[in-house]
Amino acid sequence: MLEQGIRNPEYGADKFGFTDLEAVNWNLLEPELYERALAGGEAQLTSGGALCAETGVHTGRSPKDKYIVCDDLTDATVWWENNGKMTPAQFARLYQDFIAHSHGKTLYAQDLRAGADAEFGVRTRVFTQLAWHSLFIRTLLLRPNRSELATFVPELTIYCCPTFKADPKRHGVRSDTVIAIDFTKKIVLIGGSSYAGEIKKAVFTTMNYFLPAQAVMPMHCSANVGPKGDAAIFFGLSGTGKTTLSADPGRTLVGDDEHGWGPKGIFNFEGGCYAKAIKLSPEAEPAIYATTQRFGTVLENVVFDPITRVCDFDDGSKTENTRAAYPMHFIPNASKNGRAGHPKNLVMLTADAFGVMPPIAKLTAAEAMFHFLSGYTAKVAGTEKGVIEPEATFSTCFGAPFMPRHPSVYGNLLRSLIAKHNVNCWLVNTGWTGGKYGVGQRMPINVTRTLLTAALNGMLNDGEFYIDKHFGFQVPVAVKGVDSRILKPRETWSDKEAFDVAARKLVQMFKDNFAKFESVVQADVMAVAMSA
């Protein structure tokens, strides 16, 4: 077996069980990974210098194909209603078949770290079949100094092999795609999918399992910090503006997607960003757009001109889920250490396609828990096949697919941290105003940024509020620089009765969804649900 690159001489591919490999390329840097990906026909070079790959049939995650091994460690600690179950014997067969499938293949390996706080970080080794996958995960996780690689011993090992096809009967899965996680062995196997985001989210899922036991809150959120050291975290599902709003030129970006909140404050799990690229423009998001014109950025499923290689970010013909992965330091005001103090403000983002939520609301601790456990946003017509009207989406903790433990574990931990550090909580609607999707308009980004700035700098704390009659939270009466009418959603609708119908419908959806938490939440949180 040919091996090149820097690695621990005592902890090679054989430690994972690989045999009869053609070669392993260890910890290659960006230029050589570019060369390998291009030479292998895995990706193409775009005009700005970014590498663009297509992910085939999977243009997003496949959550129904993710499984966790049920054993003595996980049997009583995993939220099985939300996670697929695999027996140790099924995982053992799967692992053996992955190893056998790899005979004669050339693999790529990256030794990386998840977690900017060294006390809670996880040394992560990622084997990939594709060079561009190796570049992707090298971009997304934290990269140790080259001097550390000679003694690197992994705590978590991930193997991503898109050509491996699972056998539902043999492996106990539903299709030929599989993401299997063994928390006891700290091994993740990914087969049948070329979507690189599966690797990133496997790391996140692992952190989500182990950190709560260490009194650290893992969060699907972005984070930034102001000039006075005032940190803020932004929860939100895909499409709500989590990446865009945290990339504020007046604040330092800590990270765009995954963080922990521990005894010393917040810390990024990653060393890169993974931004949605659909309709990306230099006018609306200059810092993020600039990364797509640089060597070292990895684009997924972005359409480009075959002659000029100029990207067309408005073209969603391959998928609406086009992506750009780039190192944190490509953002001019990014944090150099991925850490900040305890947050002063917590923001929950929702894209309400029903057009009934105000652009910003202040939440009590109980209301914050209600909305955190609800994890609401809405799909709009045209984004998925068969969606012709807005559809409510409730993804608890703003990231249900990545939560191996019960939501109450994360909710209770977050509530205790909010109380301990006296955090201000806000709900921000980046969705529609003046009517539902197709009737109203998207909330102007300048309005959202103005309201967020006022919340984060403390201007809203002493302002006048009114109580929203449908949800019960406080909404500012007036904010400097914002048309006051937009703060009262009903007033922006021409058909006031239609607004009332839509609002009552959404409130009932919240109640119906929250019923499953009745036995696990505190009385004041349930009171919020009942009074909405």
XYZ file of C-alpha atoms in Angstrom:
532
model
C 0.000 0.000 0.000
C 1.425 3.361 -1.059
C 1.090 6.067 1.575
C 2.071 9.715 1.122
C 1.693 12.803 3.253
C 2.164 13.441 6.960
C 0.571 11.108 9.505
C 1.232 9.421 12.821
C 3.527 6.510 11.854
C 1.963 4.359 14.575
C -1.642 5.138 13.698
C -2.214 4.503 10.014
C -5.103 3.168 7.928
C -4.584 -0.339 9.303
C -5.761 0.872 12.727
C -9.211 1.382 11.241
C -9.102 -2.088 9.684
C -8.301 -1.237 6.074
C -6.446 -3.946 4.140
C -5.227 -4.192 0.549
C -5.701 -0.529 -0.304
C -3.977 0.764 -3.422
C -2.908 3.965 -1.646
C -3.747 6.466 1.075
C -3.083 10.174 0.617
C -2.626 11.730 4.043
C -3.461 15.328 4.896
C -2.955 16.731 1.416
C -3.205 20.513 1.113
C -5.536 22.467 -1.136
C -3.410 22.663 -4.322
C -2.834 18.932 -4.545
C -6.448 18.127 -3.678
C -7.506 20.450 -6.504
C -5.160 18.609 -8.873
C -6.439 15.190 -7.831
C -10.098 16.214 -8.078
C -9.635 17.749 -11.522
C -7.514 14.881 -12.835
C -10.088 12.367 -11.618
C -13.002 14.219 -13.223
C -14.602 14.737 -9.816
C -15.047 18.493 -10.216
C -14.410 21.463 -12.481
C -12.657 24.786 -12.066
C -14.804 27.939 -12.206
C -13.705 31.345 -13.435
C -13.114 32.764 -9.978
C -10.930 29.877 -8.833
C -13.478 27.864 -6.849
C -13.820 24.115 -7.390
C -17.327 23.021 -8.378
C -18.612 19.465 -7.908
C -21.932 17.765 -8.590
C -23.354 15.456 -5.952
C -25.557 13.314 -8.196
C -28.936 12.040 -7.075
C -28.440 13.321 -3.512
C -28.397 17.125 -3.529
C -29.104 17.304 0.186
C -28.993 15.189 3.313
C -30.866 11.893 3.532
C -32.095 11.886 7.167
C -34.288 8.813 6.748
C -31.168 6.813 5.910
C -29.303 7.733 9.118
C -28.984 5.110 11.859
C -27.486 4.942 15.342
C -26.280 1.708 16.887
C -28.444 0.696 19.846
C -26.245 -0.765 22.585
C -25.640 -0.416 26.323
C -24.439 3.176 25.865
C -27.268 4.436 23.688
C -30.312 2.308 24.529
C -31.610 4.658 27.233
C -29.982 7.902 26.051
C -30.913 8.228 22.372
C -34.219 9.747 21.207
C -35.316 6.720 19.201
C -38.550 8.304 17.994
C -36.344 10.597 15.904
C -33.408 8.329 15.059
C -33.139 5.110 13.091
C -31.984 2.081 15.078
C -29.286 -0.395 14.064
C -28.095 -3.413 16.006
C -24.391 -3.941 16.797
C -24.449 -7.042 14.573
C -25.874 -5.078 11.631
C -23.233 -2.390 12.074
C -20.486 -5.031 12.251
C -21.632 -6.510 8.914
C -21.850 -3.038 7.407
C -18.349 -2.171 8.601
C -16.912 -5.430 7.253
C -18.581 -4.828 3.891
C -17.232 -1.242 3.743
C -13.727 -2.597 4.363
C -14.122 -5.318 1.709
C -15.515 -2.819 -0.800
C -12.415 -0.664 -0.314
C -9.894 -3.280 -1.405
C -7.718 -1.922 -4.213
C -8.966 1.647 -3.822
C -7.070 4.883 -3.292
C -8.360 6.873 -0.328
C -7.793 10.326 1.086
C -7.412 11.000 4.804
C -7.608 14.240 6.788
C -6.729 14.583 10.461
C -8.805 17.447 11.849
C -10.505 18.724 14.978
C -14.104 19.589 15.801
C -14.420 22.255 18.501
C -12.417 25.452 18.977
C -12.405 24.933 22.753
C -9.603 22.407 23.235
C -11.211 21.045 26.410
C -14.258 19.842 24.493
C -12.792 19.376 21.007
C -12.819 15.997 19.243
C -9.885 14.803 17.142
C -11.518 13.605 13.943
C -10.039 11.487 11.151
C -11.974 11.481 7.879
C -11.326 8.917 5.134
C -12.895 9.727 1.768
C -13.032 8.059 -1.609
C -13.062 11.421 -3.409
C -10.427 14.148 -3.357
C -13.029 16.923 -3.381
C -14.668 15.422 -0.276
C -11.272 15.540 1.421
C -10.957 19.213 0.444
C -14.504 19.892 1.634
C -14.066 18.492 5.138
C -10.589 20.028 5.427
C -12.284 23.362 4.691
C -15.142 22.838 7.150
C -13.367 21.500 10.230
C -10.466 22.936 12.202
C -7.040 22.230 10.760
C -4.286 21.331 13.260
C -0.772 22.662 12.809
C 1.271 20.422 10.520
C 3.580 19.700 13.449
C 0.676 18.017 15.317
C -0.045 15.462 12.599
C 2.867 13.164 13.402
C 1.334 12.364 16.796
C -2.358 12.626 15.861
C -4.581 9.896 17.342
C -8.267 10.144 16.321
C -11.151 10.012 18.772
C -13.751 9.864 15.967
C -13.304 8.237 12.554
C -15.562 8.838 9.559
C -15.416 6.945 6.284
C -17.350 8.348 3.305
C -17.535 5.971 0.332
C -20.184 7.011 -2.236
C -19.744 3.882 -4.396
C -20.698 1.596 -1.522
C -24.323 0.490 -1.760
C -25.997 -0.839 1.359
C -28.161 -3.967 1.224
C -31.444 -3.360 3.092
C -31.864 -7.039 4.006
C -28.268 -7.622 5.040
C -27.717 -4.337 6.863
C -31.193 -3.595 8.224
C -31.600 -0.323 6.329
C -34.271 1.049 4.007
C -32.227 1.798 0.849
C -28.750 1.571 -0.655
C -27.860 4.871 1.027
C -26.653 4.677 4.611
C -25.267 6.936 7.334
C -24.483 4.694 10.305
C -23.121 5.989 13.622
C -21.660 3.851 16.389
C -21.188 6.154 19.391
C -19.465 3.436 21.423
C -16.809 2.776 18.780
C -16.915 6.402 17.594
C -17.153 5.363 13.962
C -19.355 6.830 11.212
C -19.911 5.053 7.875
C -21.426 6.942 4.936
C -22.301 5.122 1.732
C -24.395 5.675 -1.372
C -24.306 9.489 -1.273
C -21.883 12.052 -2.691
C -23.494 14.941 -0.801
C -20.583 16.245 1.276
C -22.853 17.792 3.901
C -23.426 14.283 5.301
C -19.823 14.265 6.583
C -20.170 17.639 8.268
C -23.478 16.761 9.927
C -22.156 13.406 11.127
C -19.597 15.339 13.154
C -22.320 17.650 14.473
C -24.526 14.716 15.468
C -21.622 13.188 17.375
C -20.941 16.442 19.239
C -24.668 16.700 19.994
C -24.569 13.313 21.669
C -21.473 13.664 23.832
C -21.401 17.335 24.891
C -24.609 17.548 27.002
C -23.140 14.966 29.384
C -20.304 17.464 29.925
C -22.762 20.319 30.635
C -22.011 21.893 27.252
C -24.903 22.983 25.050
C -24.416 22.006 21.367
C -26.305 24.388 19.087
C -27.354 24.556 15.437
C -26.690 28.271 15.292
C -24.462 31.004 13.930
C -22.693 33.435 16.242
C -20.990 36.803 16.203
C -19.596 39.275 18.711
C -19.762 43.064 18.891
C -16.912 45.511 19.480
C -17.652 45.517 23.220
C -17.408 41.743 23.460
C -21.186 41.258 23.417
C -21.748 37.870 21.797
C -24.979 36.837 20.069
C -26.200 33.473 18.817
C -28.653 32.922 15.954
C -30.753 29.762 15.798
C -32.512 29.018 12.538
C -33.338 26.345 9.991
C -32.061 26.442 6.424
C -33.237 29.497 4.504
C -34.015 31.686 7.525
C -30.876 33.849 7.242
C -28.627 32.264 9.866
C -25.470 32.655 7.761
C -26.432 35.972 6.176
C -27.408 37.807 9.363
C -24.437 36.644 11.398
C -22.096 37.954 8.678
C -22.532 41.529 9.923
C -19.655 43.845 8.893
C -19.977 45.668 12.209
C -19.464 42.519 14.283
C -16.897 39.701 14.352
C -18.132 36.404 12.925
C -17.523 33.468 15.284
C -19.140 30.882 13.009
C -22.119 30.271 10.749
C -23.645 26.931 11.744
C -22.503 24.852 14.727
C -21.395 25.972 18.193
C -21.057 24.847 21.768
C -21.874 26.886 24.876
C -19.708 25.832 27.770
C -18.282 27.147 31.040
C -16.035 29.684 29.295
C -18.526 30.894 26.680
C -19.353 29.898 23.110
C -17.053 28.173 20.640
C -17.302 27.181 17.002
C -17.242 23.490 16.139
C -15.845 24.293 12.708
C -13.147 26.153 10.823
C -15.227 27.002 7.765
C -18.675 28.020 6.540
C -21.221 26.151 4.430
C -23.497 28.792 2.921
C -26.506 28.390 0.670
C -25.558 29.848 -2.718
C -28.913 30.085 -4.486
C -29.525 33.679 -5.614
C -26.260 34.764 -4.026
C -25.280 38.256 -5.183
C -22.452 40.735 -4.538
C -25.024 43.418 -3.665
C -26.963 41.518 -0.992
C -24.155 39.427 0.504
C -20.796 40.847 -0.623
C -18.595 38.984 1.849
C -20.096 35.567 1.107
C -20.202 36.206 -2.648
C -16.512 37.153 -2.614
C -15.614 33.709 -1.258
C -17.058 32.081 -4.387
C -14.462 33.946 -6.470
C -11.486 32.473 -4.619
C -9.223 29.462 -4.851
C -10.009 27.137 -1.950
C -13.799 27.431 -2.011
C -15.813 24.320 -2.849
C -19.109 24.796 -4.695
C -21.810 22.136 -4.837
C -24.263 21.807 -7.744
C -23.813 25.408 -8.877
C -24.586 25.981 -12.567
C -21.864 27.740 -14.574
C -21.305 28.672 -18.215
C -19.406 25.802 -19.891
C -17.226 28.229 -21.875
C -16.539 31.137 -19.518
C -16.948 29.072 -16.316
C -18.801 32.024 -14.768
C -21.263 30.840 -12.108
C -24.985 31.560 -12.354
C -26.154 31.560 -8.761
C -29.738 32.325 -9.804
C -30.027 28.992 -11.620
C -31.601 26.371 -9.369
C -32.161 23.798 -12.119
C -29.931 21.228 -10.409
C -31.224 22.012 -6.939
C -32.325 24.945 -4.799
C -29.793 23.671 -2.267
C -26.661 24.931 -4.025
C -23.811 25.451 -1.570
C -20.457 27.133 -1.035
C -17.940 25.811 1.488
C -15.077 28.139 2.380
C -12.571 28.635 5.205
C -13.531 31.056 7.985
C -10.621 33.359 7.200
C -12.174 34.122 3.789
C -14.622 36.353 5.712
C -12.730 39.605 6.477
C -14.125 40.082 9.989
C -14.021 36.433 11.095
C -12.762 35.469 14.531
C -9.249 34.087 14.556
C -9.860 31.645 17.413
C -13.541 30.725 16.937
C -14.445 31.660 20.491
C -16.374 34.324 22.391
C -17.758 34.955 25.853
C -21.216 34.090 27.120
C -23.880 35.537 24.797
C -25.825 38.648 25.767
C -28.507 37.986 23.158
C -30.133 34.884 21.692
C -32.010 35.203 18.399
C -34.383 32.618 16.937
C -34.946 33.068 13.210
C -38.037 31.947 11.356
C -39.122 32.477 7.766
C -42.890 32.687 8.251
C -44.408 32.153 4.816
C -47.901 32.687 6.277
C -47.019 36.348 6.834
C -48.508 36.645 10.330
C -45.471 36.867 12.613
C -43.969 40.275 13.432
C -40.438 41.074 12.238
C -39.141 40.945 15.808
C -40.490 40.016 19.249
C -38.984 39.900 22.724
C -39.355 36.586 24.534
C -39.507 35.596 28.177
C -37.496 32.537 29.236
C -40.612 30.347 29.009
C -41.500 31.746 25.566
C -37.939 31.161 24.412
C -38.211 27.500 25.409
C -41.549 27.177 23.632
C -40.120 28.529 20.382
C -36.821 26.655 20.751
C -38.596 23.321 21.191
C -41.015 24.224 18.379
C -38.276 25.178 15.887
C -40.699 26.767 13.430
C -40.200 27.918 9.875
C -42.259 27.421 6.704
C -41.701 25.942 3.266
C -42.945 28.012 0.355
C -44.618 26.960 -2.868
C -42.187 25.739 -5.502
C -39.299 24.769 -3.219
C -40.370 21.148 -3.090
C -42.395 18.992 -5.445
C -46.087 19.144 -4.556
C -45.833 22.219 -2.305
C -48.381 24.716 -3.672
C -49.256 26.539 -0.439
C -47.056 27.556 2.495
C -46.372 24.605 4.796
C -45.346 24.866 8.445
C -42.143 23.048 9.398
C -41.370 22.282 13.035
C -37.842 21.017 13.612
C -37.284 20.920 17.352
C -34.178 22.694 18.687
C -33.864 24.131 15.163
C -32.135 20.942 14.071
C -34.101 17.755 14.802
C -32.220 15.600 12.241
C -28.973 16.162 14.163
C -30.336 15.632 17.686
C -29.596 12.138 19.022
C -30.885 12.952 22.519
C -34.416 13.945 23.486
C -35.208 17.647 22.852
C -35.858 18.189 26.567
C -32.150 17.515 27.252
C -31.133 20.423 25.044
C -34.052 22.618 26.091
C -33.384 22.286 29.810
C -29.662 22.891 29.348
C -30.300 25.984 27.243
C -32.819 27.373 29.714
C -30.378 27.030 32.597
C -27.694 28.864 30.609
C -30.105 31.658 29.660
C -31.033 32.156 33.319
C -27.455 31.925 34.591
C -26.140 34.528 32.156
C -29.245 36.758 31.971
C -29.568 36.465 28.189
C -32.059 38.542 26.192
C -34.128 36.368 23.836
C -35.653 37.471 20.527
C -37.766 35.934 17.778
C -37.067 37.385 14.319
C -39.227 36.740 11.262
C -37.290 36.905 7.989
C -40.294 35.574 6.059
C -43.244 37.408 4.599
C -45.113 40.608 5.387
C -48.268 42.079 3.878
C -49.708 38.657 3.111
C -48.675 35.048 2.740
C -46.115 33.866 0.208
C -47.410 34.727 -3.266
C -49.414 37.696 -1.962
C -47.126 39.643 0.326
C -43.420 40.364 0.020
C -40.301 39.005 1.690
C -39.277 40.950 4.773
C -36.784 43.580 3.562
C -33.275 42.610 4.648
C -32.507 46.214 5.647
C -35.480 46.159 8.049
C -34.277 42.900 9.613
C -30.734 44.230 9.993
C -31.952 47.492 11.551
C -34.140 45.646 14.062
C -31.375 43.190 14.914
C -28.874 45.980 15.442
C -31.294 47.721 17.780
C -31.824 44.486 19.726
C -28.144 43.602 19.976
C -26.963 47.071 21.029
C -29.627 47.329 23.735
C -31.785 50.025 22.132
C -34.914 47.850 22.340
C -34.558 46.890 25.985
C -36.164 50.053 27.338
C -38.542 50.719 24.446
C -42.325 50.489 24.408
C -43.881 47.129 23.507
C -47.354 45.833 22.743
C -48.580 42.266 23.379
C -49.272 40.232 20.246
C -52.851 38.943 20.634
C -52.129 35.607 18.925
C -48.766 34.553 20.362
C -48.605 36.609 23.540
C -45.031 37.859 23.101
C -43.901 41.491 23.221
C -43.431 43.437 19.990
C -41.810 46.898 19.756
C -44.212 49.734 19.045
C -41.617 51.778 17.192
C -37.964 51.433 16.181
C -35.912 54.254 14.698
C -35.385 53.759 10.976
C -38.258 51.287 10.560
C -41.776 52.028 9.293
C -43.934 51.320 12.373
C -46.653 49.700 10.272
C -44.411 46.715 9.517
C -44.198 46.013 13.267
C -47.933 45.265 13.268
C -48.414 42.409 10.775
C -52.201 42.737 10.607
C -51.884 46.347 9.482
C -49.768 45.312 6.488
C -52.504 43.069 5.089
C -55.170 44.580 2.834
C -57.554 41.789 3.857
C -57.653 41.944 7.676
C -60.069 39.013 8.025
C -57.766 36.836 5.940
C -54.932 37.736 8.333
C -57.012 36.651 11.334
C -57.804 33.321 9.689
C -54.135 32.723 8.816
C -52.972 33.687 12.321
C -55.454 31.364 14.053
C -54.434 28.555 11.707
C -50.736 28.992 12.505
C -51.348 29.203 16.253
C -53.260 25.916 16.121
C -50.365 24.321 14.237
C -48.030 25.400 17.042
C -50.370 23.916 19.669
C -50.809 20.647 17.823
C -47.075 20.276 17.349
C -46.245 21.124 20.977
C -48.638 18.589 22.477
C -45.903 15.940 22.379
C -43.807 17.952 24.858
C -46.525 18.268 27.511
C -45.033 15.624 29.793
C -41.428 16.871 29.647
C -41.564 20.680 29.903
C -42.002 22.950 32.892
C -45.454 24.321 33.689
C -44.682 27.878 32.565
C -43.574 26.642 29.134
C -46.734 24.594 28.744
C -48.724 27.658 29.782
C -47.214 29.551 26.843
C -48.324 26.757 24.514
C -51.853 26.765 25.909
C -52.258 30.537 25.844
C -51.007 31.005 22.287
